[in-house]
Short mmCIF file of C-alpha atoms in Angstrom, two decimals:
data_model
loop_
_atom_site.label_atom_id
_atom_site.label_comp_id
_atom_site.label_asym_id
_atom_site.label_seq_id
_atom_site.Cartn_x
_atom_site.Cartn_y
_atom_site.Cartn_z
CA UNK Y 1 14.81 -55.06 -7.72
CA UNK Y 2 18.02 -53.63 -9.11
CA UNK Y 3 18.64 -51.26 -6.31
CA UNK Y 4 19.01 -54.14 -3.87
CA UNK Y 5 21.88 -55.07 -5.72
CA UNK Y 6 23.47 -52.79 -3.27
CA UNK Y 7 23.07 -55.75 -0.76
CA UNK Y 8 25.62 -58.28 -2.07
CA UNK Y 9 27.71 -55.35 -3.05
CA UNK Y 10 28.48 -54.11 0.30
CA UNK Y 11 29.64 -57.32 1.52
CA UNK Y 12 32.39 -57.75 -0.89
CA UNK Y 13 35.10 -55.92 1.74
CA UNK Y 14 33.71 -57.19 5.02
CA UNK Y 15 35.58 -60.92 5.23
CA UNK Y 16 38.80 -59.12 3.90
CA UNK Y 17 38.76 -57.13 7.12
CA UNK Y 18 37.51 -59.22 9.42
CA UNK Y 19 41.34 -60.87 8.93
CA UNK Y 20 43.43 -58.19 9.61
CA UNK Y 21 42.66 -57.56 13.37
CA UNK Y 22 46.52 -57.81 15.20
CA UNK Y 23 47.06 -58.91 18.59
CA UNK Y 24 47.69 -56.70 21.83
CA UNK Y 25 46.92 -56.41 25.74
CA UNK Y 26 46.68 -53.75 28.09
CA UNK Y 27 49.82 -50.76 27.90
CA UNK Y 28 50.80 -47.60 28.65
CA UNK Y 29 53.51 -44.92 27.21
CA UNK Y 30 53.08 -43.39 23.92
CA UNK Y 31 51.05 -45.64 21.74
CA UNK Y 32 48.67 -45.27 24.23
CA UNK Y 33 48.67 -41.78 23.98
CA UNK Y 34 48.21 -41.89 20.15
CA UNK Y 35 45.17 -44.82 20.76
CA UNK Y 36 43.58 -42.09 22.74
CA UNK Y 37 43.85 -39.49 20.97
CA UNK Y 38 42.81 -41.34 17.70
CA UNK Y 39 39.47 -42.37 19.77
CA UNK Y 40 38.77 -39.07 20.59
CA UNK Y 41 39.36 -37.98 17.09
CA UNK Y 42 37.01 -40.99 15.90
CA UNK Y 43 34.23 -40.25 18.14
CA UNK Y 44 34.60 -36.43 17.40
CA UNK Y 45 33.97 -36.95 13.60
CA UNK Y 46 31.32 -39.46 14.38
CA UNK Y 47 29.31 -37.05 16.56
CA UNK Y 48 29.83 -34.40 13.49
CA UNK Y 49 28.74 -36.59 10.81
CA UNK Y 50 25.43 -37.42 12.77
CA UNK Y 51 24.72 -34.32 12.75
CA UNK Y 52 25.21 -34.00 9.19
CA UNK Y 53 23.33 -36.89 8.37
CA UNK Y 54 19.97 -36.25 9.99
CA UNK Y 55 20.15 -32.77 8.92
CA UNK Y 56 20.28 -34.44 4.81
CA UNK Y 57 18.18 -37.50 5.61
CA UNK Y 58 15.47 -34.81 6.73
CA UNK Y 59 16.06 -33.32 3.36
CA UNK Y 60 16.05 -36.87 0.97
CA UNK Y 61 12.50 -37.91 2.80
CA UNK Y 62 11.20 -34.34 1.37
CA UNK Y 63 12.48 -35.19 -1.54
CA UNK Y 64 11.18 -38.70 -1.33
CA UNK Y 65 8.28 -37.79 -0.44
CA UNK Y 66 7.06 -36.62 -3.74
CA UNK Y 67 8.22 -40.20 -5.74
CA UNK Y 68 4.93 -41.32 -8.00
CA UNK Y 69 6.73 -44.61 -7.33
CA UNK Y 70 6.71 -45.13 -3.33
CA UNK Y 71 7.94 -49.02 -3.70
CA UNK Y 72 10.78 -47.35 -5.45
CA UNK Y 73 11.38 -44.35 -2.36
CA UNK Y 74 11.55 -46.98 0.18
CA UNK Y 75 14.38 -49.08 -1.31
CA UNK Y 76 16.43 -45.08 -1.74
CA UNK Y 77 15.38 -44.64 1.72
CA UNK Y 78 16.89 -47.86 2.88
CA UNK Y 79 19.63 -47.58 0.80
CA UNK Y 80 20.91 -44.51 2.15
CA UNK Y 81 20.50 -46.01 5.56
CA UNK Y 82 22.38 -49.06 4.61
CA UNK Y 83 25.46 -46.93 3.20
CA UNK Y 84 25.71 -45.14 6.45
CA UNK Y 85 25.75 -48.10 8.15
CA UNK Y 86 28.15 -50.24 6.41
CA UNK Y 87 30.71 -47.12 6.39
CA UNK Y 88 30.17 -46.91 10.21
CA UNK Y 89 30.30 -50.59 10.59
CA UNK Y 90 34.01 -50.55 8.63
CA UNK Y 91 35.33 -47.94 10.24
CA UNK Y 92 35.03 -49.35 13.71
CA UNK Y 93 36.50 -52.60 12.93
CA UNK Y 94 39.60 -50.72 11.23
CA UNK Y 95 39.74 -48.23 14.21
CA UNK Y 96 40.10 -51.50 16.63
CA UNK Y 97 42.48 -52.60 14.30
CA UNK Y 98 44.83 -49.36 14.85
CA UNK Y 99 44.20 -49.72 18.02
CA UNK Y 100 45.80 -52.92 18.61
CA UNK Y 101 48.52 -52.51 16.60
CA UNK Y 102 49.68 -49.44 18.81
CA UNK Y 103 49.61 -51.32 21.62
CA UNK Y 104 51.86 -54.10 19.95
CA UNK Y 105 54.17 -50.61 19.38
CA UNK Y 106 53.97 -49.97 22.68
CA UNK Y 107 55.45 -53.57 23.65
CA UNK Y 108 57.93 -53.63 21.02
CA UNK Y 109 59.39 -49.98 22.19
CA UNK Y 110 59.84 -52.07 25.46
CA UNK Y 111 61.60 -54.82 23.93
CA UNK Y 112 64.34 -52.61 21.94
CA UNK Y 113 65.11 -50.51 25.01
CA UNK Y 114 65.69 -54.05 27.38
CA UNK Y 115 67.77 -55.12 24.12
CA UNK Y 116 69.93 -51.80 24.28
CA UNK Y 117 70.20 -51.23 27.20
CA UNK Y 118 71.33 -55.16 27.82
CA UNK Y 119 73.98 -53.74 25.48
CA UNK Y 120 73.05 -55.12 21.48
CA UNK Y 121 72.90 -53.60 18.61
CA UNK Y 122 69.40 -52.28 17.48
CA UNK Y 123 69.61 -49.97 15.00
CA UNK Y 124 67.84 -52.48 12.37
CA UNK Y 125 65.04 -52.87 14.84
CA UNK Y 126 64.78 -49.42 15.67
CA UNK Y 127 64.33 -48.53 12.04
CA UNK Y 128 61.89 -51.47 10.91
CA UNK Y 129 59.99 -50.20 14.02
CA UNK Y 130 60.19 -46.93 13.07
CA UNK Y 131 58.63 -47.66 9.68
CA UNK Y 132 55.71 -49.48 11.52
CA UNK Y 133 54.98 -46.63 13.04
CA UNK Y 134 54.72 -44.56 10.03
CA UNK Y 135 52.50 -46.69 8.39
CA UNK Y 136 50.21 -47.11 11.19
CA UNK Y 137 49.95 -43.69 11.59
CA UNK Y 138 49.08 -43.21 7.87
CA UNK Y 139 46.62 -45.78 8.29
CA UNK Y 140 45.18 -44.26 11.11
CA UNK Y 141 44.96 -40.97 9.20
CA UNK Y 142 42.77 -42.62 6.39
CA UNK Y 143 40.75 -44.21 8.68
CA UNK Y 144 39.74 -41.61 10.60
CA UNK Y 145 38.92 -39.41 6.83
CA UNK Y 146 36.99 -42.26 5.70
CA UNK Y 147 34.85 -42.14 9.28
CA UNK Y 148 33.77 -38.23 8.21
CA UNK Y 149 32.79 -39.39 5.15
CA UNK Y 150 29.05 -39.28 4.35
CA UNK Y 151 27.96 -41.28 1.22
CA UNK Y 152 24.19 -40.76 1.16
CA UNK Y 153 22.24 -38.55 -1.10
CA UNK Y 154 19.31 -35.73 -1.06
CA UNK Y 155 18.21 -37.63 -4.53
CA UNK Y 156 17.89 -35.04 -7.42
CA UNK Y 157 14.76 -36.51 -9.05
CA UNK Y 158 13.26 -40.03 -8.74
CA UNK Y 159 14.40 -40.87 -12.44
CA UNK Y 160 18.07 -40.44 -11.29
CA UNK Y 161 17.57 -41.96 -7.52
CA UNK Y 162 19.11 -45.14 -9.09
CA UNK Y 163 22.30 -43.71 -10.67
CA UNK Y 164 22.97 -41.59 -7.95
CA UNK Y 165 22.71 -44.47 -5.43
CA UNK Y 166 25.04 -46.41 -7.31
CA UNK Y 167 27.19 -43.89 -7.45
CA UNK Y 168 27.29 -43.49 -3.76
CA UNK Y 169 27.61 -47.14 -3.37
CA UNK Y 170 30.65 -47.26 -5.50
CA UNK Y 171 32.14 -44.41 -3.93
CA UNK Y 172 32.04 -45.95 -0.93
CA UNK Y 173 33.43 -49.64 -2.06
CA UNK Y 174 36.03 -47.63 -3.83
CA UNK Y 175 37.02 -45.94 -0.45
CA UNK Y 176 36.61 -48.73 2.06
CA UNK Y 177 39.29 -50.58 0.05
CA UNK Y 178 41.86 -47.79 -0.40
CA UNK Y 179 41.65 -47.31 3.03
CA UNK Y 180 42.20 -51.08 3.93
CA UNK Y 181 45.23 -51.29 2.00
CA UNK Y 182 46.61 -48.64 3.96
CA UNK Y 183 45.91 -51.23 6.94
CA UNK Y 184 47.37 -54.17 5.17
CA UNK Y 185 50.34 -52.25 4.40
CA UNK Y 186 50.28 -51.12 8.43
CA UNK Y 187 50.05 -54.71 9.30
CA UNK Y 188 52.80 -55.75 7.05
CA UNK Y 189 55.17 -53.34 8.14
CA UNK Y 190 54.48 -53.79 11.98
CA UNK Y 191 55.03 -57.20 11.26
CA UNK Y 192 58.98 -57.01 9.63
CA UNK Y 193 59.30 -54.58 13.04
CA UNK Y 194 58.38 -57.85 15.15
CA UNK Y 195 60.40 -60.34 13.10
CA UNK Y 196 63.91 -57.74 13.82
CA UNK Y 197 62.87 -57.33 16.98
CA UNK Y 198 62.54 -60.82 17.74
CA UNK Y 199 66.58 -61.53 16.63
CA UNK Y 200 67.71 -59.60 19.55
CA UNK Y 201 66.17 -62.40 21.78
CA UNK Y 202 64.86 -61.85 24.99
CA UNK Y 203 61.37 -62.54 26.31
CA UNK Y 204 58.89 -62.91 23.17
CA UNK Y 205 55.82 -63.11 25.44
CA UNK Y 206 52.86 -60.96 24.03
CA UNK Y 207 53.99 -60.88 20.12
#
């Protein structure tokens, strides 16, 4: 059935992200803060988008409802579900993601401080940290848009259920990966801000 398409589709970002997870432990001071905050924020927009969802899911099995084909409403039906799912699924591994990489900010504040106040120089690492933090909190931003995002549909008629499916699915491919690049680029930044930070010496337990 052409629908289930949607199937293979939907797997084509998961290994992708499965690879950018970055290292932490346990810290306090700002980046926990921010961690915190961004959790709350998360879980906010999650709560808000259930609501959202059940009240249009009530509205698609109306609409549903009154397909000559019913083979063809359960596959919309379960669509729908899936996209919900997969965006809720993604979301959570790239919040973990943000997570961890603020508490890697967290140790690296740590390490610049010991380094200055031990007397070096570290205005280089300052600013490559600096720039990891601005990308991580970019990141963070998309990621938490992308989590109040809703890509189901109430189904106009059941001779367009297929197109407008498709076009939810695509939406949502096409979103999931703008958002990960915003990761990768997180990632890669965070990681130039551990590489300077690592030429001041010092104890490079933890990175």
């Amino acid at each position: 059935i052409p629908l289930l398409v949607f199937l293979l589709v939907s797997n084509v970002t998961t290994a992708a992200l499965a690879q950018d997870g970055s290292r932490g432990s346990n810290t306090g001071g700002k980046s926990s803060v921010l961690t915190d905050r961004q959790r709350e924020t998360v879980k906010a927009r999650r709560e808000e988008m259930k609501t959202k969802t059940e009240e249009r899911r009530a509205k698609l099995k109306t609409k549903l409802a009154e397909f000559k084909d019913k083979k063809k409403a359960e596959i919309a039906e379960r669509i729908d579900k899936k996209l919900t799912s997969v965006n809720e699924k993604r979301t959570t591994q790239m919040s973990e993601m943000i997570t961890k990489m603020n508490e890697m900010l967290t140790k690296l504040e740590t390490r610049i401080s010991a380094a200055k106040s031990s007397g070096k120089s570290v205005t280089e690492a300052q600013n490559a940290l600096d720039a990891a933090k601005t990308a991580i909190s970019t990141a963070s931003s998309s990621v938490t848009a992308q989590t109040g995002k809703d890509y189901g549909t109430t189904v106009s008629s059941e001779t367009t259920a297929k197109t407008e499916l498709k076009t939810a699915r695509n939406s949502l491919n096409t979103d999931l990966k703008a958002t990960h690049t915003q990761l990768v680029a997180a990632k890669q930044a965070l990681a130039k801000a551990i590489s300077s930070i690592k030429s001041l010496g010092g104890d490079n337990k933890g990175e």
